CSV table of C-alpha atoms in Angstrom, one decimal:
chain,number,residue,atom,x,y,z
A,810,MET,CA,97.7,50.3,92.2
A,811,GLY,CA,96.9,47.6,95.5
A,812,VAL,CA,93.3,47.5,97.1
A,813,THR,CA,93.4,46.3,100.2
A,814,SER,CA,89.6,45.2,101.5
A,815,LEU,CA,88.2,45.6,105.3
A,816,HIS,CA,85.3,43.1,105.8
A,817,THR,CA,83.4,44.1,108.2
A,818,SER,CA,79.9,42.1,109.5
A,819,ASN,CA,77.3,43.4,106.8
A,820,THR,CA,80.1,45.6,104.0
A,821,THR,CA,82.8,45.3,102.0
A,822,VAL,CA,84.9,48.5,102.1
A,823,ARG,CA,87.9,49.2,99.6
A,824,PHE,CA,90.7,51.7,100.2
A,825,PRO,CA,92.9,52.2,97.4
A,826,GLY,CA,96.8,51.7,97.9
A,827,ARG,CA,96.5,51.4,101.8
A,828,ALA,CA,97.7,48.9,104.5
A,829,VAL,CA,94.6,48.0,107.1
A,830,LEU,CA,96.8,47.7,110.0
A,831,PRO,CA,95.6,45.3,112.5
A,832,ARG,CA,93.1,46.2,115.4
A,833,SER,CA,96.1,46.0,118.1
A,834,GLN,CA,97.9,48.4,116.0
A,835,ARG,CA,95.2,50.8,114.9
A,836,ARG,CA,94.6,51.7,118.7
A,837,ALA,CA,98.0,52.6,119.2
A,838,SER,CA,98.3,54.6,116.2
A,839,ARG,CA,95.4,56.9,117.7
A,840,ALA,CA,96.6,57.3,120.6
A,841,ALA,CA,99.9,58.3,119.8
A,842,ALA,CA,98.1,60.5,117.5
A,843,GLY,CA,96.2,62.2,121.1
A,844,ASN,CA,100.1,62.5,123.0
A,845,GLY,CA,101.2,64.5,120.5
A,846,SER,CA,103.2,61.9,118.3
A,847,ASN,CA,102.5,61.1,114.4
A,848,GLY,CA,103.5,57.1,115.5
A,849,ASN,CA,107.0,57.8,114.7
A,850,GLY,CA,108.4,60.4,117.5
A,851,ALA,CA,107.7,63.0,115.5
A,852,ASP,CA,106.0,66.0,117.4
A,853,LYS,CA,102.6,66.7,115.5
A,854,ARG,CA,103.0,70.2,117.2
A,855,GLN,CA,106.6,70.5,115.6
A,856,ILE,CA,105.3,69.2,112.6
A,857,SER,CA,102.6,71.6,111.4
A,858,LYS,CA,104.6,74.6,113.1
A,859,LYS,CA,106.7,74.3,109.9
A,860,GLN,CA,103.2,73.7,107.3
A,861,GLY,CA,101.6,77.2,108.8
A,862,PRO,CA,100.7,79.2,111.8
A,863,ASP,CA,99.8,77.3,115.1
A,864,TYR,CA,96.7,78.5,115.9
A,865,GLN,CA,96.9,76.3,119.1
A,866,ASN,CA,97.9,79.6,121.1
A,867,VAL,CA,95.6,82.3,119.4
A,868,GLN,CA,97.3,85.8,120.7
A,869,ARG,CA,95.5,89.0,120.7
A,870,ASN,CA,96.7,91.1,117.4
A,871,LEU,CA,95.8,94.9,118.4
A,872,ALA,CA,96.3,95.3,114.3
A,873,LEU,CA,93.1,93.4,114.0
A,874,GLU,CA,91.9,96.6,116.1
A,875,LEU,CA,93.9,99.6,114.8
A,876,VAL,CA,92.0,98.8,111.1
A,877,ARG,CA,89.2,100.0,113.1
A,878,VAL,CA,90.6,103.1,113.6
A,879,THR,CA,91.7,103.8,110.4
A,880,GLU,CA,88.6,103.2,108.9
A,881,ALA,CA,87.1,105.4,110.3
A,882,ALA,CA,90.0,108.4,109.4
A,883,ALA,CA,89.9,107.4,106.2
A,884,LEU,CA,85.7,107.5,106.1
A,885,ALA,CA,86.1,110.6,107.5
A,886,GLY,CA,88.8,112.3,105.4
A,887,GLY,CA,87.5,110.5,102.6
A,888,LYS,CA,84.1,113.3,102.5
A,889,TRP,CA,87.0,116.0,101.9
A,890,TYR,CA,87.9,114.4,98.4
A,891,GLY,CA,88.4,117.0,95.8
A,892,ARG,CA,87.0,119.7,97.4
A,893,GLY,CA,90.2,121.3,97.9
A,894,ASP,CA,90.8,122.4,101.8
A,895,LYS,CA,93.5,120.1,102.7
A,896,ASN,CA,93.4,121.0,106.7
A,897,ALA,CA,89.7,120.0,106.8
A,898,ALA,CA,90.4,116.7,105.2
A,899,ASP,CA,93.6,115.9,108.1
A,900,GLN,CA,91.4,117.2,110.7
A,901,ALA,CA,88.6,115.0,109.3
A,902,ALA,CA,90.7,111.9,110.2
A,903,VAL,CA,92.6,112.6,113.3
A,904,ASP,CA,89.7,113.5,115.0
A,905,MET,CA,87.8,110.3,114.0
A,906,MET,CA,90.9,108.5,114.2
A,907,ARG,CA,91.8,110.3,117.7
A,908,LYS,CA,88.3,109.1,119.4
A,909,VAL,CA,88.1,105.6,117.7
A,910,LEU,CA,91.8,104.9,119.2
A,911,ASN,CA,90.4,106.2,122.8
A,912,THR,CA,88.0,102.9,122.9
A,913,VAL,CA,90.9,100.1,122.0
A,914,ASN,CA,92.3,98.7,125.4
A,915,MET,CA,96.3,99.7,126.0
A,916,ASP,CA,98.4,102.1,127.4
A,917,GLY,CA,99.6,104.0,124.5
A,918,VAL,CA,101.6,107.2,124.0
A,919,ILE,CA,102.2,108.8,120.8
A,920,VAL,CA,105.9,109.4,119.5
A,921,ILE,CA,105.1,109.9,116.0
A,922,GLY,CA,102.3,112.3,115.8
A,923,GLU,CA,100.3,115.9,114.7
A,924,GLY,CA,103.2,117.9,116.2
A,925,GLU,CA,104.2,118.5,119.4
A,926,LYS,CA,101.7,119.4,121.8
A,927,ASP,CA,101.7,123.1,122.0
A,928,GLU,CA,101.5,122.8,117.8
A,929,ALA,CA,98.3,119.7,117.3
A,930,PRO,CA,95.2,119.8,119.8
A,931,MET,CA,94.6,116.2,118.6
A,932,LEU,CA,97.2,113.1,118.2
A,933,TYR,CA,101.0,115.6,119.6
A,934,CYS,CA,104.1,113.5,120.6
A,935,GLY,CA,103.1,112.5,123.9
A,936,GLU,CA,99.4,112.3,124.1
A,937,GLN,CA,98.5,109.5,126.5
A,938,ILE,CA,95.9,107.2,124.1
A,939,GLY,CA,93.9,104.7,124.8
A,940,ASN,CA,90.8,103.5,126.7
A,941,GLY,CA,92.5,103.7,130.3
A,942,THR,CA,93.3,99.7,131.0
A,943,LEU,CA,96.9,99.0,132.3
A,944,GLU,CA,98.3,97.0,129.8
A,945,PRO,CA,99.5,96.6,126.8
A,946,GLN,CA,102.4,99.3,127.4
A,947,VAL,CA,102.7,100.5,123.3
A,948,ASP,CA,103.4,103.3,121.4
A,949,ILE,CA,101.8,104.8,118.1
A,950,ALA,CA,102.9,106.5,115.2
A,951,VAL,CA,99.8,107.8,113.4
A,952,ASP,CA,99.3,109.9,109.9
A,953,PRO,CA,95.5,109.9,110.0
A,954,LEU,CA,95.7,111.5,106.4
A,955,ASP,CA,99.2,110.7,104.4
A,956,GLY,CA,98.6,112.4,101.2
A,957,THR,CA,96.3,115.2,102.0
A,958,THR,CA,97.0,117.3,99.1
A,959,SER,CA,96.3,114.3,97.2
A,960,ILE,CA,92.6,114.7,98.8
A,961,ALA,CA,91.7,118.0,98.5
A,962,LEU,CA,93.3,117.6,94.5
A,963,GLY,CA,91.1,115.1,93.7
A,964,ARG,CA,94.5,113.1,93.1
A,965,ASN,CA,95.5,109.1,93.9
A,966,GLY,CA,97.1,107.2,96.9
A,967,ALA,CA,96.0,108.9,100.1
A,968,VAL,CA,95.9,106.7,103.0
A,969,CYS,CA,95.7,106.6,106.4
A,970,VAL,CA,98.0,104.3,108.4
A,971,ILE,CA,98.9,103.4,112.0
A,972,ALA,CA,102.2,101.0,113.4
A,973,LEU,CA,102.9,100.3,117.4
A,974,ALA,CA,105.3,98.8,118.9
A,975,GLU,CA,106.8,97.7,122.9
A,976,ARG,CA,107.1,101.8,124.7
A,977,GLY,CA,110.4,102.4,123.3
A,978,ALA,CA,110.9,100.8,120.4
A,979,LEU,CA,109.6,103.7,117.6
A,980,PHE,CA,112.7,105.9,116.9
A,981,ASP,CA,112.1,109.8,117.9
A,982,PRO,CA,113.3,112.0,114.9
A,983,GLY,CA,113.8,114.7,117.0
A,984,PRO,CA,114.0,117.7,114.9
A,985,CYS,CA,114.7,116.5,111.8
A,986,MET,CA,111.7,115.9,110.3
A,987,TYR,CA,113.1,114.6,106.4
A,988,MET,CA,115.0,111.6,105.8
A,989,GLU,CA,117.1,110.3,103.4
A,990,LYS,CA,115.1,106.6,102.4
A,991,LEU,CA,116.4,103.6,100.8
A,992,ALA,CA,113.0,100.8,100.9
A,993,VAL,CA,113.7,96.9,98.9
A,994,GLY,CA,111.9,93.3,99.5
A,995,PRO,CA,112.0,90.3,101.7
A,996,ALA,CA,114.2,88.8,98.2
A,997,VAL,CA,116.8,91.8,98.8
A,998,ASP,CA,119.4,90.9,101.2
A,999,PRO,CA,119.6,94.0,103.5
A,1000,LYS,CA,123.4,94.1,104.2
A,1001,SER,CA,124.0,94.3,100.0
A,1002,VAL,CA,121.6,97.7,99.5
A,1003,SER,CA,122.9,100.6,101.3
A,1004,LEU,CA,122.6,104.0,101.6
A,1005,ASN,CA,126.7,104.7,101.7
A,1006,LYS,CA,127.1,103.2,98.3
A,1007,SER,CA,126.0,105.1,95.0
A,1008,ILE,CA,122.1,104.2,93.5
A,1009,ALA,CA,123.9,102.1,90.3
A,1010,GLU,CA,125.3,100.2,92.5
A,1011,ASN,CA,122.0,99.2,94.5
A,1012,LEU,CA,120.0,99.1,91.4
A,1013,ALA,CA,123.3,96.2,90.2
A,1014,VAL,CA,122.2,94.9,93.9
A,1015,VAL,CA,118.6,94.6,94.1
A,1016,ALA,CA,118.5,93.1,89.8
A,1017,LYS,CA,120.5,90.6,90.9
A,1018,ALA,CA,118.5,89.9,93.6
A,1019,LEU,CA,115.1,89.9,91.5
A,1020,LYS,CA,116.4,87.4,88.9
A,1021,LYS,CA,116.5,90.4,86.5
A,1022,PRO,CA,118.0,93.0,84.2
A,1023,ILE,CA,118.3,96.3,85.2
A,1024,GLY,CA,116.3,97.3,82.3
A,1025,ASP,CA,113.2,95.7,84.2
A,1026,VAL,CA,114.3,97.3,87.7
A,1027,THR,CA,111.0,99.5,88.1
A,1028,VAL,CA,112.0,102.3,90.5
A,1029,LEU,CA,109.5,104.5,92.7
A,1030,ILE,CA,110.6,108.3,93.4
A,1031,LEU,CA,108.1,111.1,94.9
A,1032,ASP,CA,108.0,113.7,92.4
A,1033,ARG,CA,109.9,116.6,94.2
A,1034,PRO,CA,112.7,119.3,92.4
A,1035,ARG,CA,115.3,118.0,95.2
A,1036,HIS,CA,114.8,114.9,93.5
A,1037,GLU,CA,116.7,116.0,90.0
A,1038,GLN,CA,120.1,114.0,90.5
A,1039,ILE,CA,118.9,110.6,92.0
A,1040,ILE,CA,116.5,110.9,88.6
A,1041,LYS,CA,119.2,111.4,86.1
A,1042,GLU,CA,121.0,109.0,87.9
A,1043,VAL,CA,118.7,105.9,87.9
A,1044,ARG,CA,118.4,107.0,84.0
A,1045,GLU,CA,122.2,106.5,83.6
A,1046,ALA,CA,121.5,102.9,85.4
A,1047,GLY,CA,119.0,102.0,83.0
A,1048,ALA,CA,116.3,101.4,84.9
A,1049,ARG,CA,112.4,102.5,84.8
A,1050,ILE,CA,110.8,105.5,87.3
A,1051,LYS,CA,107.9,105.6,88.6
A,1052,LEU,CA,107.1,108.7,90.6
A,1053,ILE,CA,104.5,109.7,92.5
A,1054,SER,CA,102.9,113.1,93.6
A,1055,ASP,CA,102.1,111.4,97.8
A,1056,GLY,CA,101.9,109.4,99.9
A,1057,ASP,CA,105.4,107.5,100.6
A,1058,VAL,CA,104.4,105.0,103.3
A,1059,GLY,CA,101.8,103.3,101.5
A,1060,GLY,CA,104.9,103.3,98.4
A,1061,ALA,CA,107.5,102.2,100.7
A,1062,ILE,CA,105.0,98.8,101.5
A,1063,GLU,CA,104.5,98.5,97.7
A,1064,VAL,CA,108.1,97.1,97.1
A,1065,ALA,CA,107.6,94.1,99.8
A,1066,LYS,CA,104.7,93.5,97.9
A,1067,LEU,CA,104.0,89.6,96.7
A,1068,GLY,CA,104.4,90.7,92.7
A,1069,ALA,CA,105.4,94.3,93.5
A,1070,PRO,CA,105.1,96.6,91.0
A,1071,VAL,CA,108.3,98.5,92.2
A,1072,ASP,CA,111.2,96.9,93.4
A,1073,VAL,CA,112.6,99.8,95.2
A,1074,LEU,CA,111.9,102.9,96.2
A,1075,PHE,CA,114.5,106.2,97.3
A,1076,GLY,CA,114.3,109.4,97.8
A,1077,ILE,CA,114.0,112.6,100.6
A,1078,GLY,CA,110.9,112.2,102.8
A,1079,GLY,CA,109.3,112.4,105.7
A,1080,THR,CA,111.3,110.8,108.9
A,1081,PRO,CA,107.9,110.3,110.7
A,1082,GLU,CA,106.3,108.5,107.2
A,1083,GLY,CA,110.4,106.4,107.2
A,1084,VAL,CA,109.7,105.0,110.8
A,1085,ILE,CA,105.9,104.2,109.9
A,1086,ALA,CA,106.9,102.5,107.0
A,1087,ALA,CA,109.4,100.7,108.2
A,1088,ALA,CA,107.3,99.1,110.9
A,1089,ALA,CA,105.1,97.9,108.0
A,1090,LEU,CA,108.1,96.6,106.3
A,1091,LYS,CA,109.3,94.6,109.1
A,1092,CYS,CA,105.8,93.3,109.5
A,1093,MET,CA,106.0,91.7,105.6
A,1094,GLY,CA,110.1,91.2,105.4
A,1095,GLY,CA,111.6,93.9,103.3
A,1096,THR,CA,114.1,96.4,104.4
A,1097,MET,CA,114.3,100.4,105.1
A,1098,GLN,CA,117.0,102.2,105.4
A,1099,GLY,CA,116.9,106.1,106.6
A,1100,ARG,CA,119.7,109.1,107.4
A,1101,LEU,CA,118.5,112.2,108.8
A,1102,TRP,CA,118.3,114.9,106.2
A,1103,PRO,CA,118.4,119.0,107.7
A,1104,ARG,CA,117.1,121.2,106.0
A,1105,SER,CA,118.7,123.8,107.5
A,1106,ASP,CA,122.1,125.0,109.4
A,1107,GLU,CA,119.7,125.9,112.2
A,1108,GLU,CA,117.8,122.1,111.5
A,1109,ARG,CA,121.5,120.4,111.9
A,1110,GLN,CA,122.8,122.2,114.8
A,1111,LYS,CA,119.7,121.4,117.0
A,1112,ALA,CA,119.8,117.9,116.1
A,1113,GLU,CA,123.9,117.4,117.0
A,1114,GLU,CA,122.8,119.7,120.3
A,1115,ALA,CA,120.1,116.7,120.9
A,1116,GLY,CA,122.7,113.4,120.0
A,1117,TYR,CA,121.8,112.9,116.8
A,1118,ASP,CA,123.9,111.6,114.5
A,1119,ILE,CA,123.5,113.1,111.1
A,1120,SER,CA,126.1,110.5,109.1
A,1121,LYS,CA,124.3,107.7,110.3
A,1122,VAL,CA,122.5,105.1,108.4
A,1123,LEU,CA,119.7,104.0,110.2
A,1124,TYR,CA,118.6,100.7,109.6
A,1125,THR,CA,114.6,98.6,109.9
A,1126,ASP,CA,115.4,97.9,113.2
A,1127,ASP,CA,117.2,101.2,114.2
A,1128,LEU,CA,113.9,103.1,113.2
A,1129,CYS,CA,111.7,99.8,114.3
A,1130,ALA,CA,113.0,98.3,117.4
A,1131,GLY,CA,110.1,96.1,118.4
A,1132,GLU,CA,108.8,92.5,118.3
A,1133,GLN,CA,105.8,92.7,118.3
A,1134,VAL,CA,105.0,95.8,115.3
A,1135,PHE,CA,101.4,96.4,114.8
A,1136,PHE,CA,100.6,98.2,111.2
A,1137,ALA,CA,97.1,99.1,109.7
A,1138,ALA,CA,96.6,101.0,107.0
A,1139,THR,CA,93.0,102.0,105.0
A,1140,GLY,CA,92.6,103.2,101.1
A,1141,VAL,CA,91.7,106.8,100.7
A,1142,SER,CA,91.9,107.4,97.5
A,1143,ASP,CA,92.4,105.2,94.4
A,1144,GLY,CA,96.3,103.9,94.8
A,1145,ASP,CA,98.6,100.4,93.4
A,1146,LEU,CA,98.0,99.7,96.9
A,1147,LEU,CA,94.5,99.9,98.3
A,1148,LYS,CA,91.4,101.4,97.0
A,1149,GLY,CA,89.8,104.1,98.1
A,1150,VAL,CA,86.5,104.4,99.9
A,1151,ARG,CA,83.6,104.3,98.3
A,1152,TYR,CA,80.2,106.3,99.4
A,1153,PHE,CA,76.7,105.1,98.6
A,1154,ALA,CA,73.3,105.6,99.8
A,1155,GLY,CA,73.1,104.5,103.6
A,1156,GLY,CA,76.4,103.5,104.0
A,1157,ALA,CA,80.0,103.3,102.6
A,1158,SER,CA,82.9,100.5,101.4
A,1159,SER,CA,87.1,100.4,102.6
A,1160,ASN,CA,89.6,98.3,101.7
A,1161,SER,CA,92.7,97.6,104.0
A,1162,ILE,CA,96.0,96.7,104.7
A,1163,VAL,CA,96.5,94.5,108.6
A,1164,MET,CA,99.8,93.1,109.5
A,1165,ARG,CA,101.5,91.7,112.3
A,1166,SER,CA,105.2,91.4,113.1
A,1167,GLY,CA,105.3,88.2,114.7
A,1168,SER,CA,103.0,86.0,113.0
A,1169,GLY,CA,104.1,87.7,109.4
A,1170,THR,CA,100.7,87.7,108.7
A,1171,VAL,CA,99.7,90.2,106.1
A,1172,ARG,CA,96.1,91.4,106.5
A,1173,ILE,CA,93.5,92.8,103.0
A,1174,ILE,CA,90.2,93.0,104.1
A,1175,GLU,CA,87.3,94.6,102.4
A,1176,THR,CA,84.2,96.3,104.8
A,1177,GLN,CA,81.0,97.3,104.2
A,1178,HIS,CA,79.9,100.3,106.6
A,1179,ARG,CA,75.9,100.9,106.9
A,1180,TRP,CA,75.4,104.5,108.1
A,1181,GLU,CA,72.1,102.8,109.7
A,1182,LYS,CA,74.2,101.0,112.2
A,1183,PRO,CA,76.0,102.2,115.7
A,1184,GLY,CA,79.2,100.9,114.3
A,1185,ILE,CA,82.4,102.1,116.0
A,1186,THR,CA,83.7,103.5,112.3
A,1187,ASN,CA,80.9,105.5,111.9
A,1188,PRO,CA,80.7,109.0,111.9
A,1189,GLY,CA,78.7,109.8,114.3
A,1190,PHE,CA,80.2,107.6,116.6
A,1191,GLU,CA,80.3,108.5,120.3
A,1192,VAL,CA,82.2,107.5,123.1
A,1193,ASP,CA,79.6,107.5,126.3
A,1194,PRO,CA,81.5,109.5,128.8
A,1195,THR,CA,79.3,108.0,132.0
A,1196,ALA,CA,80.1,104.6,130.7
A,1197,SER,CA,83.8,102.8,132.8
A,1198,ILE,CA,86.4,101.0,131.4
A,1199,LEU,CA,84.9,97.7,131.7
A,1200,GLU,CA,81.2,98.8,130.6
A,1201,GLU,CA,82.8,100.3,127.3
A,1202,LYS,CA,85.4,96.9,127.2
A,1203,PHE,CA,82.2,94.1,127.5
A,1204,ASN,CA,79.5,95.9,125.7
A,1205,MET,CA,77.5,96.7,128.2
A,1206,LYS,CA,76.5,100.6,127.7
A,1207,GLY,CA,76.2,103.3,125.4
A,1208,LYS,CA,76.8,103.4,121.4
A,1209,TYR,CA,80.0,101.3,121.4
A,1210,LYS,CA,77.8,98.2,121.9
A,1211,ALA,CA,76.7,97.8,118.5
A,1212,GLY,CA,80.5,98.9,117.5
A,1213,VAL,CA,81.8,96.0,114.6
């Protein structure tokens, strides 16, 4: 390897393997770099964009604000872990989620929530959420506590989740509260799998895409009597099965994780959860398919009268059509996706996942909460009703001023 020396008045600097340009050429090179060129006519910004995210135009990431919403709900709902009262756990999570949501600068509408207005006092479908600012106008889907039974019985896998997208982007399930589901990760071509194919056909496609035998493919399924036939077909195909008691939102996300412990999700679960999972998978590059599954002839009739096609396969963009999608989830009890809340003297810790479709970023966040501080996620947090939006926005009044 050659060595080039640069002589100055007092010393000699040696550069292994580098040729020293004349001063005039060095000036030209620096000038070209300052004009956004790499000296060869190529735009420096284009090169850096291929190498990683472009931080020259930083945009607001709502997901980083929404994670405080799910953290607050998890800290409140987690207090009911193993205490046998799933309704109390759910209500605690709902109360805190709504309270913190109303501090976010947005004009939001709940499109998937705790039920219709006459069924739920808070976070009902159609409720206006946010601190009253006019922008951005967004749709919001929430599940303040996915896995209420798990929390009540002291089981794993409960999470608090929220998804947000442009106004009109999220699918309205109408009267159909359940749907057939199929979820796969980004390594599987979305067009190669389908709810119209058999279990065996889909497993063969997934195995080929993941470059492993069907015997090494792991299928995630909710442990329900209605899934007996699916379980039978998966076993006949030779694939492995992981059964979960609750929480198919987290399960759907699992299939798209790097080094995922599961490869595909099959089964029938909640339609609202399916829409929320589709938002998360859109951020991660995965695929969600759904088909409405009426539980009765009456529900089928209501859906058809409302204009829903029961036989239609709904794809990711049907369930979540937005280009700017944000998702956040916080673990309440331990699971494969996230750790649960840990309480200690004077505070707690939480584990969250935050995603944004526009940038494709997926962040895992560990947070330490201290009760002695007036943080927005703390159980005792209250929004000062006399404070104006402007005062709250700039942290000028009330307990919100020290929110973290």
